[in-house]
Amino acid sequence: MNIIRDPRAMQRECEALRQAGKRIAFVPTMGYLHEGHLSLLREARRRGDVLVLSIYVNPTQFGPKEDLGRYPRDEAGDLAKAESCGVDLAFVPQNLYPEGFQTYIAVRELEQPLCGASRPGHFIGVATVVAKLFQLVRPHVALFGRKDYQQLAIIRRMVRDLDFDIEIVGMPIVREPDGLALSSRNAYLEGDERQRALCLSRGLAAARDLFAGGERDTKKLTAAARAQVEQGATRVDYVEIRDAESLAAVERVERPCVIAIAAFVGTTRLIDNDILEA
Ligand code: AMP
């Protein structure tokens, strides 16, 4: 496995691989890798000749009061896991933003609801860094987890809108055996918070059960989910059902929809979601 830290060196290396006719599969991450990330890497390994991983805790997607400073890091552990998944190139830049940086990408409608409403600027940071990484790696295919559902929708939109010639693959949410969605931020959970964090997946299960029984009213479905989330959460940010593609608000689930939850358990902000297939 080749570890590259310099953006220009990364760009040169990937361009040479592309010129040599290699199909490049790319998995961008912020590191502190867990089985969710590794599931993306394993699938990417199957989909490309060259497997590229990036590890970069992107400052522009964190708000001023968010956890940038304490975001968990374990570069040595990450690189060992990457190697075991067959990563060829690990891109671990120190900084991706040149002096005077001022160019941002806004996916203007999709970034408004859900996490965008409580994390202003977050998705501008995400879209911008992903676009930059795409420019450096120029992958043929890039894989993202559905865990970050709105992020995946935004990246799909950006790729279409800005003519990136990249196939975007969305991957299922990997969970702990008890249902908790894997997240690097789970490392923040202390004491009973780990148990309380199950309130998110339990909320999704409650809505899913009601939906399976024929309920289609968004208010009733979200109320059932919210009741579960409130059992464990310190504060509920949102419980919402929206159109799975446009993320538009819906009153009834009559097309594929996403039910998305964000809640604080202690000081840790957790997200989870599920698709309701109408
Ligand atoms: P992050 O390091 O949090 O930026 O995540 C990097 C990629 O891994 C993103 O595409 C995430 O959606 C994906 N990911 C994170 N957690 C999970 C999970 N539990 N299951 C599947 N994919 C995940």
PDB file of C-alpha atoms and ligand atoms in Angstrom:
ATOM      1  CA  MET A   1       0.000   0.000   0.000  1.00  0.00           C
ATOM      2  CA  ASN A   2       1.289   3.380  -1.030  1.00  0.00           C
ATOM      3  CA  ILE A   3       0.672   6.263   1.417  1.00  0.00           C
ATOM      4  CA  ILE A   4       0.575   9.707  -0.166  1.00  0.00           C
ATOM      5  CA  ARG A   5       0.252  12.984   1.744  1.00  0.00           C
ATOM      6  CA  ASP A   6       0.869  15.600  -0.908  1.00  0.00           C
ATOM      7  CA  PRO A   7      -2.182  16.532  -3.051  1.00  0.00           C
ATOM      8  CA  ARG A   8      -0.135  17.167  -6.204  1.00  0.00           C
ATOM      9  CA  ALA A   9       1.688  13.839  -5.836  1.00  0.00           C
ATOM     10  CA  MET A  10      -1.702  12.162  -5.387  1.00  0.00           C
ATOM     11  CA  GLN A  11      -3.048  13.785  -8.528  1.00  0.00           C
ATOM     12  CA  ARG A  12       0.013  12.727 -10.535  1.00  0.00           C
ATOM     13  CA  GLU A  13      -0.144   9.137  -9.278  1.00  0.00           C
ATOM     14  CA  CYS A  14      -3.859   8.762 -10.034  1.00  0.00           C
ATOM     15  CA  GLU A  15      -3.475  10.339 -13.469  1.00  0.00           C
ATOM     16  CA  ALA A  16      -0.697   7.837 -14.299  1.00  0.00           C
ATOM     17  CA  LEU A  17      -2.942   4.953 -13.214  1.00  0.00           C
ATOM     18  CA  ARG A  18      -5.809   6.306 -15.288  1.00  0.00           C
ATOM     19  CA  GLN A  19      -3.513   6.675 -18.303  1.00  0.00           C
ATOM     20  CA  ALA A  20      -2.431   3.065 -17.812  1.00  0.00           C
ATOM     21  CA  GLY A  21      -6.079   2.061 -18.257  1.00  0.00           C
ATOM     22  CA  LYS A  22      -6.767   1.207 -14.619  1.00  0.00           C
ATOM     23  CA  ARG A  23     -10.286   1.566 -13.232  1.00  0.00           C
ATOM     24  CA  ILE A  24     -10.037   3.623 -10.049  1.00  0.00           C
ATOM     25  CA  ALA A  25     -12.453   2.949  -7.174  1.00  0.00           C
ATOM     26  CA  PHE A  26     -12.485   5.563  -4.411  1.00  0.00           C
ATOM     27  CA  VAL A  27     -13.719   5.669  -0.810  1.00  0.00           C
ATOM     28  CA  PRO A  28     -13.432   9.072   0.923  1.00  0.00           C
ATOM     29  CA  THR A  29     -13.508   9.036   4.742  1.00  0.00           C
ATOM     30  CA  MET A  30     -12.592  11.055   7.811  1.00  0.00           C
ATOM     31  CA  GLY A  31     -10.782   8.056   9.291  1.00  0.00           C
ATOM     32  CA  TYR A  32     -11.203   6.231  12.610  1.00  0.00           C
ATOM     33  CA  LEU A  33     -12.277   3.378  10.384  1.00  0.00           C
ATOM     34  CA  HIS A  34     -14.935   0.880  11.452  1.00  0.00           C
ATOM     35  CA  GLU A  35     -16.799  -1.959   9.740  1.00  0.00           C
ATOM     36  CA  GLY A  36     -19.050   0.543   7.921  1.00  0.00           C
ATOM     37  CA  HIS A  37     -16.029   2.065   6.201  1.00  0.00           C
ATOM     38  CA  LEU A  38     -14.529  -1.381   5.598  1.00  0.00           C
ATOM     39  CA  SER A  39     -17.724  -2.580   3.878  1.00  0.00           C
ATOM     40  CA  LEU A  40     -17.274   0.292   1.413  1.00  0.00           C
ATOM     41  CA  LEU A  41     -13.621  -0.607   0.873  1.00  0.00           C
ATOM     42  CA  ARG A  42     -14.403  -4.283   0.249  1.00  0.00           C
ATOM     43  CA  GLU A  43     -17.085  -3.449  -2.300  1.00  0.00           C
ATOM     44  CA  ALA A  44     -14.802  -0.865  -3.918  1.00  0.00           C
ATOM     45  CA  ARG A  45     -12.071  -3.511  -4.146  1.00  0.00           C
ATOM     46  CA  ARG A  46     -14.447  -5.581  -6.301  1.00  0.00           C
ATOM     47  CA  ARG A  47     -15.388  -2.621  -8.482  1.00  0.00           C
ATOM     48  CA  GLY A  48     -11.971  -1.304  -9.486  1.00  0.00           C
ATOM     49  CA  ASP A  49      -8.460  -2.301 -10.467  1.00  0.00           C
ATOM     50  CA  VAL A  50      -7.024   0.243  -8.071  1.00  0.00           C
ATOM     51  CA  LEU A  51      -8.527   0.935  -4.637  1.00  0.00           C
ATOM     52  CA  VAL A  52      -8.022   4.459  -3.299  1.00  0.00           C
ATOM     53  CA  LEU A  53      -8.912   5.516   0.257  1.00  0.00           C
ATOM     54  CA  SER A  54      -8.716   9.063   1.563  1.00  0.00           C
ATOM     55  CA  ILE A  55      -8.528   9.965   5.233  1.00  0.00           C
ATOM     56  CA  TYR A  56      -9.088  13.643   5.906  1.00  0.00           C
ATOM     57  CA  VAL A  57     -10.962  15.337   8.726  1.00  0.00           C
ATOM     58  CA  ASN A  58     -12.339  18.182   6.652  1.00  0.00           C
ATOM     59  CA  PRO A  59     -12.444  21.405   8.682  1.00  0.00           C
ATOM     60  CA  THR A  60     -14.906  23.198   6.380  1.00  0.00           C
ATOM     61  CA  GLN A  61     -17.735  20.790   7.208  1.00  0.00           C
ATOM     62  CA  PHE A  62     -17.579  21.460  10.956  1.00  0.00           C
ATOM     63  CA  GLY A  63     -19.395  24.369  12.554  1.00  0.00           C
ATOM     64  CA  PRO A  64     -17.513  26.653  14.984  1.00  0.00           C
ATOM     65  CA  LYS A  65     -19.051  24.906  18.013  1.00  0.00           C
ATOM     66  CA  GLU A  66     -18.751  21.360  16.664  1.00  0.00           C
ATOM     67  CA  ASP A  67     -16.307  18.547  17.389  1.00  0.00           C
ATOM     68  CA  LEU A  68     -13.494  19.216  14.873  1.00  0.00           C
ATOM     69  CA  GLY A  69     -10.891  19.506  17.638  1.00  0.00           C
ATOM     70  CA  ARG A  70     -11.813  16.253  19.331  1.00  0.00           C
ATOM     71  CA  TYR A  71     -12.818  14.173  16.285  1.00  0.00           C
ATOM     72  CA  PRO A  72     -11.274  10.710  16.922  1.00  0.00           C
ATOM     73  CA  ARG A  73      -8.124   9.841  15.000  1.00  0.00           C
ATOM     74  CA  ASP A  74      -6.036   6.688  14.687  1.00  0.00           C
ATOM     75  CA  GLU A  75      -3.898   6.879  11.590  1.00  0.00           C
ATOM     76  CA  ALA A  76      -1.789   3.790  12.303  1.00  0.00           C
ATOM     77  CA  GLY A  77      -4.858   1.667  13.046  1.00  0.00           C
ATOM     78  CA  ASP A  78      -6.636   3.027   9.960  1.00  0.00           C
ATOM     79  CA  LEU A  79      -3.726   2.220   7.671  1.00  0.00           C
ATOM     80  CA  ALA A  80      -3.526  -1.356   9.017  1.00  0.00           C
ATOM     81  CA  LYS A  81      -7.253  -1.844   8.368  1.00  0.00           C
ATOM     82  CA  ALA A  82      -6.929  -0.258   4.934  1.00  0.00           C
ATOM     83  CA  GLU A  83      -4.138  -2.628   4.008  1.00  0.00           C
ATOM     84  CA  SER A  84      -6.201  -5.624   5.138  1.00  0.00           C
ATOM     85  CA  CYS A  85      -8.988  -4.512   2.762  1.00  0.00           C
ATOM     86  CA  GLY A  86      -6.609  -4.324  -0.180  1.00  0.00           C
ATOM     87  CA  VAL A  87      -6.226  -0.545  -0.425  1.00  0.00           C
ATOM     88  CA  ASP A  88      -3.565   0.324  -3.008  1.00  0.00           C
ATOM     89  CA  LEU A  89      -3.323   4.057  -2.392  1.00  0.00           C
ATOM     90  CA  ALA A  90      -4.066   5.779   0.911  1.00  0.00           C
ATOM     91  CA  PHE A  91      -4.330   9.542   0.577  1.00  0.00           C
ATOM     92  CA  VAL A  92      -3.733  11.200   3.956  1.00  0.00           C
ATOM     93  CA  PRO A  93      -3.323  14.939   3.348  1.00  0.00           C
ATOM     94  CA  GLN A  94      -2.466  17.399   6.108  1.00  0.00           C
ATOM     95  CA  ASN A  95      -4.447  20.180   4.489  1.00  0.00           C
ATOM     96  CA  LEU A  96      -6.415  20.489   1.261  1.00  0.00           C
ATOM     97  CA  TYR A  97      -7.073  24.222   1.271  1.00  0.00           C
ATOM     98  CA  PRO A  98      -4.541  26.595  -0.283  1.00  0.00           C
ATOM     99  CA  GLU A  99      -3.919  30.015   1.214  1.00  0.00           C
ATOM    100  CA  GLY A 100      -6.729  32.351   0.155  1.00  0.00           C
ATOM    101  CA  PHE A 101      -9.216  29.545  -0.576  1.00  0.00           C
ATOM    102  CA  GLN A 102     -12.667  30.959  -1.390  1.00  0.00           C
ATOM    103  CA  THR A 103     -14.471  28.646  -3.811  1.00  0.00           C
ATOM    104  CA  TYR A 104     -17.386  26.571  -2.482  1.00  0.00           C
ATOM    105  CA  ILE A 105     -20.028  24.282  -3.924  1.00  0.00           C
ATOM    106  CA  ALA A 106     -23.623  24.674  -2.775  1.00  0.00           C
ATOM    107  CA  VAL A 107     -26.262  22.089  -3.686  1.00  0.00           C
ATOM    108  CA  ARG A 108     -28.864  24.630  -2.839  1.00  0.00           C
ATOM    109  CA  GLU A 109     -32.111  22.795  -2.243  1.00  0.00           C
ATOM    110  CA  LEU A 110     -30.961  19.392  -1.008  1.00  0.00           C
ATOM    111  CA  GLU A 111     -28.746  21.014   1.604  1.00  0.00           C
ATOM    112  CA  GLN A 112     -31.608  22.927   3.265  1.00  0.00           C
ATOM    113  CA  PRO A 113     -33.607  20.352   5.292  1.00  0.00           C
ATOM    114  CA  LEU A 114     -32.663  17.734   7.912  1.00  0.00           C
ATOM    115  CA  CYS A 115     -29.008  18.074   8.980  1.00  0.00           C
ATOM    116  CA  GLY A 116     -28.605  21.183   6.820  1.00  0.00           C
ATOM    117  CA  ALA A 117     -31.106  23.048   8.987  1.00  0.00           C
ATOM    118  CA  SER A 118     -29.195  22.453  12.215  1.00  0.00           C
ATOM    119  CA  ARG A 119     -25.664  22.427  10.753  1.00  0.00           C
ATOM    120  CA  PRO A 120     -25.538  25.542   8.544  1.00  0.00           C
ATOM    121  CA  GLY A 121     -22.726  25.327   6.004  1.00  0.00           C
ATOM    122  CA  HIS A 122     -22.054  21.654   6.720  1.00  0.00           C
ATOM    123  CA  PHE A 123     -23.045  20.351   3.295  1.00  0.00           C
ATOM    124  CA  ILE A 124     -21.259  23.185   1.507  1.00  0.00           C
ATOM    125  CA  GLY A 125     -18.113  21.922   3.228  1.00  0.00           C
ATOM    126  CA  VAL A 126     -18.929  18.327   2.306  1.00  0.00           C
ATOM    127  CA  ALA A 127     -19.716  19.031  -1.363  1.00  0.00           C
ATOM    128  CA  THR A 128     -16.627  21.206  -1.699  1.00  0.00           C
ATOM    129  CA  VAL A 129     -14.198  18.706  -0.206  1.00  0.00           C
ATOM    130  CA  VAL A 130     -15.692  15.798  -2.170  1.00  0.00           C
ATOM    131  CA  ALA A 131     -15.392  17.822  -5.382  1.00  0.00           C
ATOM    132  CA  LYS A 132     -11.755  18.583  -4.527  1.00  0.00           C
ATOM    133  CA  LEU A 133     -11.043  14.920  -3.772  1.00  0.00           C
ATOM    134  CA  PHE A 134     -12.726  13.938  -7.047  1.00  0.00           C
ATOM    135  CA  GLN A 135     -10.433  16.377  -8.877  1.00  0.00           C
ATOM    136  CA  LEU A 136      -7.333  14.885  -7.241  1.00  0.00           C
ATOM    137  CA  VAL A 137      -8.260  11.206  -7.611  1.00  0.00           C
ATOM    138  CA  ARG A 138     -10.488  11.383 -10.718  1.00  0.00           C
ATOM    139  CA  PRO A 139     -12.045   8.023  -9.817  1.00  0.00           C
ATOM    140  CA  HIS A 140     -14.238   5.986 -12.145  1.00  0.00           C
ATOM    141  CA  VAL A 141     -16.426   4.939  -9.226  1.00  0.00           C
ATOM    142  CA  ALA A 142     -16.836   6.330  -5.693  1.00  0.00           C
ATOM    143  CA  LEU A 143     -18.651   4.648  -2.814  1.00  0.00           C
ATOM    144  CA  PHE A 144     -20.602   6.307  -0.005  1.00  0.00           C
ATOM    145  CA  GLY A 145     -22.647   4.937   2.896  1.00  0.00           C
ATOM    146  CA  ARG A 146     -26.409   5.444   3.158  1.00  0.00           C
ATOM    147  CA  LYS A 147     -25.765   6.144   6.830  1.00  0.00           C
ATOM    148  CA  ASP A 148     -25.188   9.739   5.672  1.00  0.00           C
ATOM    149  CA  TYR A 149     -28.271   9.708   3.486  1.00  0.00           C
ATOM    150  CA  GLN A 150     -28.541  13.423   2.779  1.00  0.00           C
ATOM    151  CA  GLN A 151     -24.814  13.582   1.993  1.00  0.00           C
ATOM    152  CA  LEU A 152     -25.229  10.780  -0.570  1.00  0.00           C
ATOM    153  CA  ALA A 153     -28.207  12.574  -2.178  1.00  0.00           C
ATOM    154  CA  ILE A 154     -26.193  15.799  -2.351  1.00  0.00           C
ATOM    155  CA  ILE A 155     -23.184  14.107  -3.915  1.00  0.00           C
ATOM    156  CA  ARG A 156     -25.351  12.346  -6.515  1.00  0.00           C
ATOM    157  CA  ARG A 157     -26.913  15.726  -7.394  1.00  0.00           C
ATOM    158  CA  MET A 158     -23.533  17.483  -7.556  1.00  0.00           C
ATOM    159  CA  VAL A 159     -22.084  14.808  -9.841  1.00  0.00           C
ATOM    160  CA  ARG A 160     -25.024  15.186 -12.228  1.00  0.00           C
ATOM    161  CA  ASP A 161     -25.139  18.973 -12.059  1.00  0.00           C
ATOM    162  CA  LEU A 162     -21.403  19.513 -12.556  1.00  0.00           C
ATOM    163  CA  ASP A 163     -20.794  16.690 -15.082  1.00  0.00           C
ATOM    164  CA  PHE A 164     -18.386  14.657 -13.001  1.00  0.00           C
ATOM    165  CA  ASP A 165     -17.878  11.451 -14.973  1.00  0.00           C
ATOM    166  CA  ILE A 166     -18.026   9.290 -11.843  1.00  0.00           C
ATOM    167  CA  GLU A 167     -20.350   6.434 -10.903  1.00  0.00           C
ATOM    168  CA  ILE A 168     -21.697   6.966  -7.376  1.00  0.00           C
ATOM    169  CA  VAL A 169     -22.546   3.831  -5.402  1.00  0.00           C
ATOM    170  CA  GLY A 170     -24.608   3.994  -2.189  1.00  0.00           C
ATOM    171  CA  MET A 171     -23.947   1.235   0.332  1.00  0.00           C
ATOM    172  CA  PRO A 172     -26.158  -0.204   3.112  1.00  0.00           C
ATOM    173  CA  ILE A 173     -25.826   0.942   6.726  1.00  0.00           C
ATOM    174  CA  VAL A 174     -23.639  -1.400   8.787  1.00  0.00           C
ATOM    175  CA  ARG A 175     -24.945  -1.850  12.345  1.00  0.00           C
ATOM    176  CA  GLU A 176     -23.838  -3.347  15.645  1.00  0.00           C
ATOM    177  CA  PRO A 177     -25.666  -6.598  16.480  1.00  0.00           C
ATOM    178  CA  ASP A 178     -28.065  -4.620  18.724  1.00  0.00           C
ATOM    179  CA  GLY A 179     -28.970  -2.215  15.900  1.00  0.00           C
ATOM    180  CA  LEU A 180     -26.778   0.832  16.600  1.00  0.00           C
ATOM    181  CA  ALA A 181     -25.481   2.217  13.298  1.00  0.00           C
ATOM    182  CA  LEU A 182     -21.681   2.200  13.287  1.00  0.00           C
ATOM    183  CA  SER A 183     -20.161   5.673  13.464  1.00  0.00           C
ATOM    184  CA  SER A 184     -16.772   7.081  14.375  1.00  0.00           C
ATOM    185  CA  ARG A 185     -18.680   9.320  16.790  1.00  0.00           C
ATOM    186  CA  ASN A 186     -19.901   6.291  18.771  1.00  0.00           C
ATOM    187  CA  ALA A 187     -16.460   6.496  20.411  1.00  0.00           C
ATOM    188  CA  TYR A 188     -17.752   9.549  22.308  1.00  0.00           C
ATOM    189  CA  LEU A 189     -20.533   7.585  24.039  1.00  0.00           C
ATOM    190  CA  GLU A 190     -19.844   7.116  27.746  1.00  0.00           C
ATOM    191  CA  GLY A 191     -21.498   4.978  30.413  1.00  0.00           C
ATOM    192  CA  ASP A 192     -25.207   4.428  29.788  1.00  0.00           C
ATOM    193  CA  GLU A 193     -25.104   6.562  26.626  1.00  0.00           C
ATOM    194  CA  ARG A 194     -24.156   3.541  24.503  1.00  0.00           C
ATOM    195  CA  GLN A 195     -27.382   1.810  25.574  1.00  0.00           C
ATOM    196  CA  ARG A 196     -29.450   4.981  25.259  1.00  0.00           C
ATOM    197  CA  ALA A 197     -28.125   5.455  21.709  1.00  0.00           C
ATOM    198  CA  LEU A 198     -30.302   2.500  20.665  1.00  0.00           C
ATOM    199  CA  CYS A 199     -33.250   4.894  20.775  1.00  0.00           C
ATOM    200  CA  LEU A 200     -32.513   5.923  17.175  1.00  0.00           C
ATOM    201  CA  SER A 201     -32.647   2.440  15.634  1.00  0.00           C
ATOM    202  CA  ARG A 202     -35.628   1.648  17.877  1.00  0.00           C
ATOM    203  CA  GLY A 203     -37.379   4.719  16.534  1.00  0.00           C
ATOM    204  CA  LEU A 204     -36.801   3.522  12.984  1.00  0.00           C
ATOM    205  CA  ALA A 205     -38.076   0.051  13.907  1.00  0.00           C
ATOM    206  CA  ALA A 206     -41.255   1.507  15.433  1.00  0.00           C
ATOM    207  CA  ALA A 207     -42.008   3.459  12.258  1.00  0.00           C
ATOM    208  CA  ARG A 208     -41.151   0.466  10.076  1.00  0.00           C
ATOM    209  CA  ASP A 209     -43.544  -1.790  12.043  1.00  0.00           C
ATOM    210  CA  LEU A 210     -46.384   0.688  11.750  1.00  0.00           C
ATOM    211  CA  PHE A 211     -45.619   1.113   8.032  1.00  0.00           C
ATOM    212  CA  ALA A 212     -45.634  -2.681   7.534  1.00  0.00           C
ATOM    213  CA  GLY A 213     -49.077  -2.713   9.169  1.00  0.00           C
ATOM    214  CA  GLY A 214     -50.330  -0.332   6.461  1.00  0.00           C
ATOM    215  CA  GLU A 215     -49.933   3.118   8.065  1.00  0.00           C
ATOM    216  CA  ARG A 216     -48.986   5.739   5.462  1.00  0.00           C
ATOM    217  CA  ASP A 217     -49.574   8.980   7.377  1.00  0.00           C
ATOM    218  CA  THR A 218     -46.235  10.721   7.878  1.00  0.00           C
ATOM    219  CA  LYS A 219     -47.326  12.398  11.127  1.00  0.00           C
ATOM    220  CA  LYS A 220     -48.314   9.080  12.706  1.00  0.00           C
ATOM    221  CA  LEU A 221     -45.181   7.304  11.518  1.00  0.00           C
ATOM    222  CA  THR A 222     -42.850  10.027  12.768  1.00  0.00           C
ATOM    223  CA  ALA A 223     -44.751  10.280  16.083  1.00  0.00           C
ATOM    224  CA  ALA A 224     -44.174   6.566  16.697  1.00  0.00           C
ATOM    225  CA  ALA A 225     -40.471   6.954  15.907  1.00  0.00           C
ATOM    226  CA  ARG A 226     -40.117  10.102  17.998  1.00  0.00           C
ATOM    227  CA  ALA A 227     -41.672   8.435  21.052  1.00  0.00           C
ATOM    228  CA  GLN A 228     -38.879   5.846  20.956  1.00  0.00           C
ATOM    229  CA  VAL A 229     -36.147   8.400  20.310  1.00  0.00           C
ATOM    230  CA  GLU A 230     -37.290  10.494  23.267  1.00  0.00           C
ATOM    231  CA  GLN A 231     -36.784   7.488  25.567  1.00  0.00           C
ATOM    232  CA  GLY A 232     -33.005   7.729  25.194  1.00  0.00           C
ATOM    233  CA  ALA A 233     -32.106  11.073  23.669  1.00  0.00           C
ATOM    234  CA  THR A 234     -30.917  14.103  25.589  1.00  0.00           C
ATOM    235  CA  ARG A 235     -32.359  16.205  22.784  1.00  0.00           C
ATOM    236  CA  VAL A 236     -34.108  15.273  19.544  1.00  0.00           C
ATOM    237  CA  ASP A 237     -32.905  17.336  16.589  1.00  0.00           C
ATOM    238  CA  TYR A 238     -35.386  15.954  14.035  1.00  0.00           C
ATOM    239  CA  VAL A 239     -37.468  12.933  13.104  1.00  0.00           C
ATOM    240  CA  GLU A 240     -38.711  13.390   9.559  1.00  0.00           C
ATOM    241  CA  ILE A 241     -40.027  11.484   6.581  1.00  0.00           C
ATOM    242  CA  ARG A 242     -39.159  12.885   3.173  1.00  0.00           C
ATOM    243  CA  ASP A 243     -39.145  11.852  -0.475  1.00  0.00           C
ATOM    244  CA  ALA A 244     -36.182   9.498  -0.886  1.00  0.00           C
ATOM    245  CA  GLU A 245     -34.808  11.348  -3.900  1.00  0.00           C
ATOM    246  CA  SER A 246     -35.800  15.015  -3.704  1.00  0.00           C
ATOM    247  CA  LEU A 247     -35.928  15.120   0.127  1.00  0.00           C
ATOM    248  CA  ALA A 248     -39.155  17.117  -0.265  1.00  0.00           C
ATOM    249  CA  ALA A 249     -41.610  16.979   2.667  1.00  0.00           C
ATOM    250  CA  VAL A 250     -44.458  14.487   2.194  1.00  0.00           C
ATOM    251  CA  GLU A 251     -47.758  13.990   4.032  1.00  0.00           C
ATOM    252  CA  ARG A 252     -48.200  10.373   3.042  1.00  0.00           C
ATOM    253  CA  VAL A 253     -45.706   7.679   2.080  1.00  0.00           C
ATOM    254  CA  GLU A 254     -46.810   6.841  -1.425  1.00  0.00           C
ATOM    255  CA  ARG A 255     -43.414   6.708  -3.119  1.00  0.00           C
ATOM    256  CA  PRO A 256     -40.073   5.588  -1.697  1.00  0.00           C
ATOM    257  CA  CYS A 257     -39.339   7.801   1.288  1.00  0.00           C
ATOM    258  CA  VAL A 258     -36.565   8.134   3.823  1.00  0.00           C
ATOM    259  CA  ILE A 259     -37.230   8.360   7.537  1.00  0.00           C
ATOM    260  CA  ALA A 260     -34.306  10.238   9.029  1.00  0.00           C
ATOM    261  CA  ILE A 261     -33.438  10.868  12.667  1.00  0.00           C
ATOM    262  CA  ALA A 262     -30.858  13.092  14.351  1.00  0.00           C
ATOM    263  CA  ALA A 263     -30.590  13.231  18.131  1.00  0.00           C
ATOM    264  CA  PHE A 264     -28.108  14.083  20.852  1.00  0.00           C
ATOM    265  CA  VAL A 265     -27.261  11.400  23.387  1.00  0.00           C
ATOM    266  CA  GLY A 266     -25.292  13.304  26.011  1.00  0.00           C
ATOM    267  CA  THR A 267     -23.264  15.716  23.898  1.00  0.00           C
ATOM    268  CA  THR A 268     -22.904  13.295  20.972  1.00  0.00           C
ATOM    269  CA  ARG A 269     -24.992  13.991  17.897  1.00  0.00           C
ATOM    270  CA  LEU A 270     -26.085  10.764  16.212  1.00  0.00           C
ATOM    271  CA  ILE A 271     -27.944  10.193  12.936  1.00  0.00           C
ATOM    272  CA  ASP A 272     -29.717   7.195  11.467  1.00  0.00           C
ATOM    273  CA  ASN A 273     -32.231   6.520   8.708  1.00  0.00           C
ATOM    274  CA  ASP A 274     -34.188   3.898   6.858  1.00  0.00           C
ATOM    275  CA  ILE A 275     -35.998   3.673   3.534  1.00  0.00           C
ATOM    276  CA  LEU A 276     -39.758   3.133   3.487  1.00  0.00           C
ATOM    277  CA  GLU A 277     -40.468   1.421   0.153  1.00  0.00           C
ATOM    278  CA  ALA A 278     -44.024   2.344  -0.802  1.00  0.00           C
TER     279      ALA A 278
HETATM  280  P1  AMP B   1     -17.002   9.371   7.540  1.00  0.00           P
HETATM  281  O1  AMP B   1     -15.630   8.871   7.857  1.00  0.00           O
HETATM  282  O2  AMP B   1     -17.915   9.444   8.710  1.00  0.00           O
HETATM  283  O3  AMP B   1     -16.980  10.642   6.721  1.00  0.00           O
HETATM  284  O4  AMP B   1     -17.654   8.274   6.584  1.00  0.00           O
HETATM  285  C1  AMP B   1     -17.024   7.888   5.387  1.00  0.00           C
HETATM  286  C2  AMP B   1     -17.977   7.060   4.576  1.00  0.00           C
HETATM  287  O5  AMP B   1     -18.358   5.901   5.301  1.00  0.00           O
HETATM  288  C3  AMP B   1     -19.276   7.813   4.245  1.00  0.00           C
HETATM  289  O6  AMP B   1     -19.659   7.515   2.904  1.00  0.00           O
HETATM  290  C4  AMP B   1     -20.243   7.240   5.242  1.00  0.00           C
HETATM  291  O7  AMP B   1     -21.587   7.287   4.815  1.00  0.00           O
HETATM  292  C5  AMP B   1     -19.760   5.806   5.337  1.00  0.00           C
HETATM  293  N1  AMP B   1     -20.229   5.198   6.582  1.00  0.00           N
HETATM  294  C6  AMP B   1     -20.093   5.679   7.835  1.00  0.00           C
HETATM  295  N2  AMP B   1     -20.716   4.889   8.724  1.00  0.00           N
HETATM  296  C7  AMP B   1     -21.274   3.875   8.021  1.00  0.00           C
HETATM  297  C8  AMP B   1     -22.066   2.740   8.352  1.00  0.00           C
HETATM  298  N3  AMP B   1     -22.407   2.469   9.609  1.00  0.00           N
HETATM  299  N4  AMP B   1     -22.456   1.917   7.361  1.00  0.00           N
HETATM  300  C9  AMP B   1     -22.126   2.190   6.073  1.00  0.00           C
HETATM  301  N5  AMP B   1     -21.383   3.236   5.695  1.00  0.00           N
HETATM  302  C10 AMP B   1     -20.963   4.068   6.645  1.00  0.00           C
END
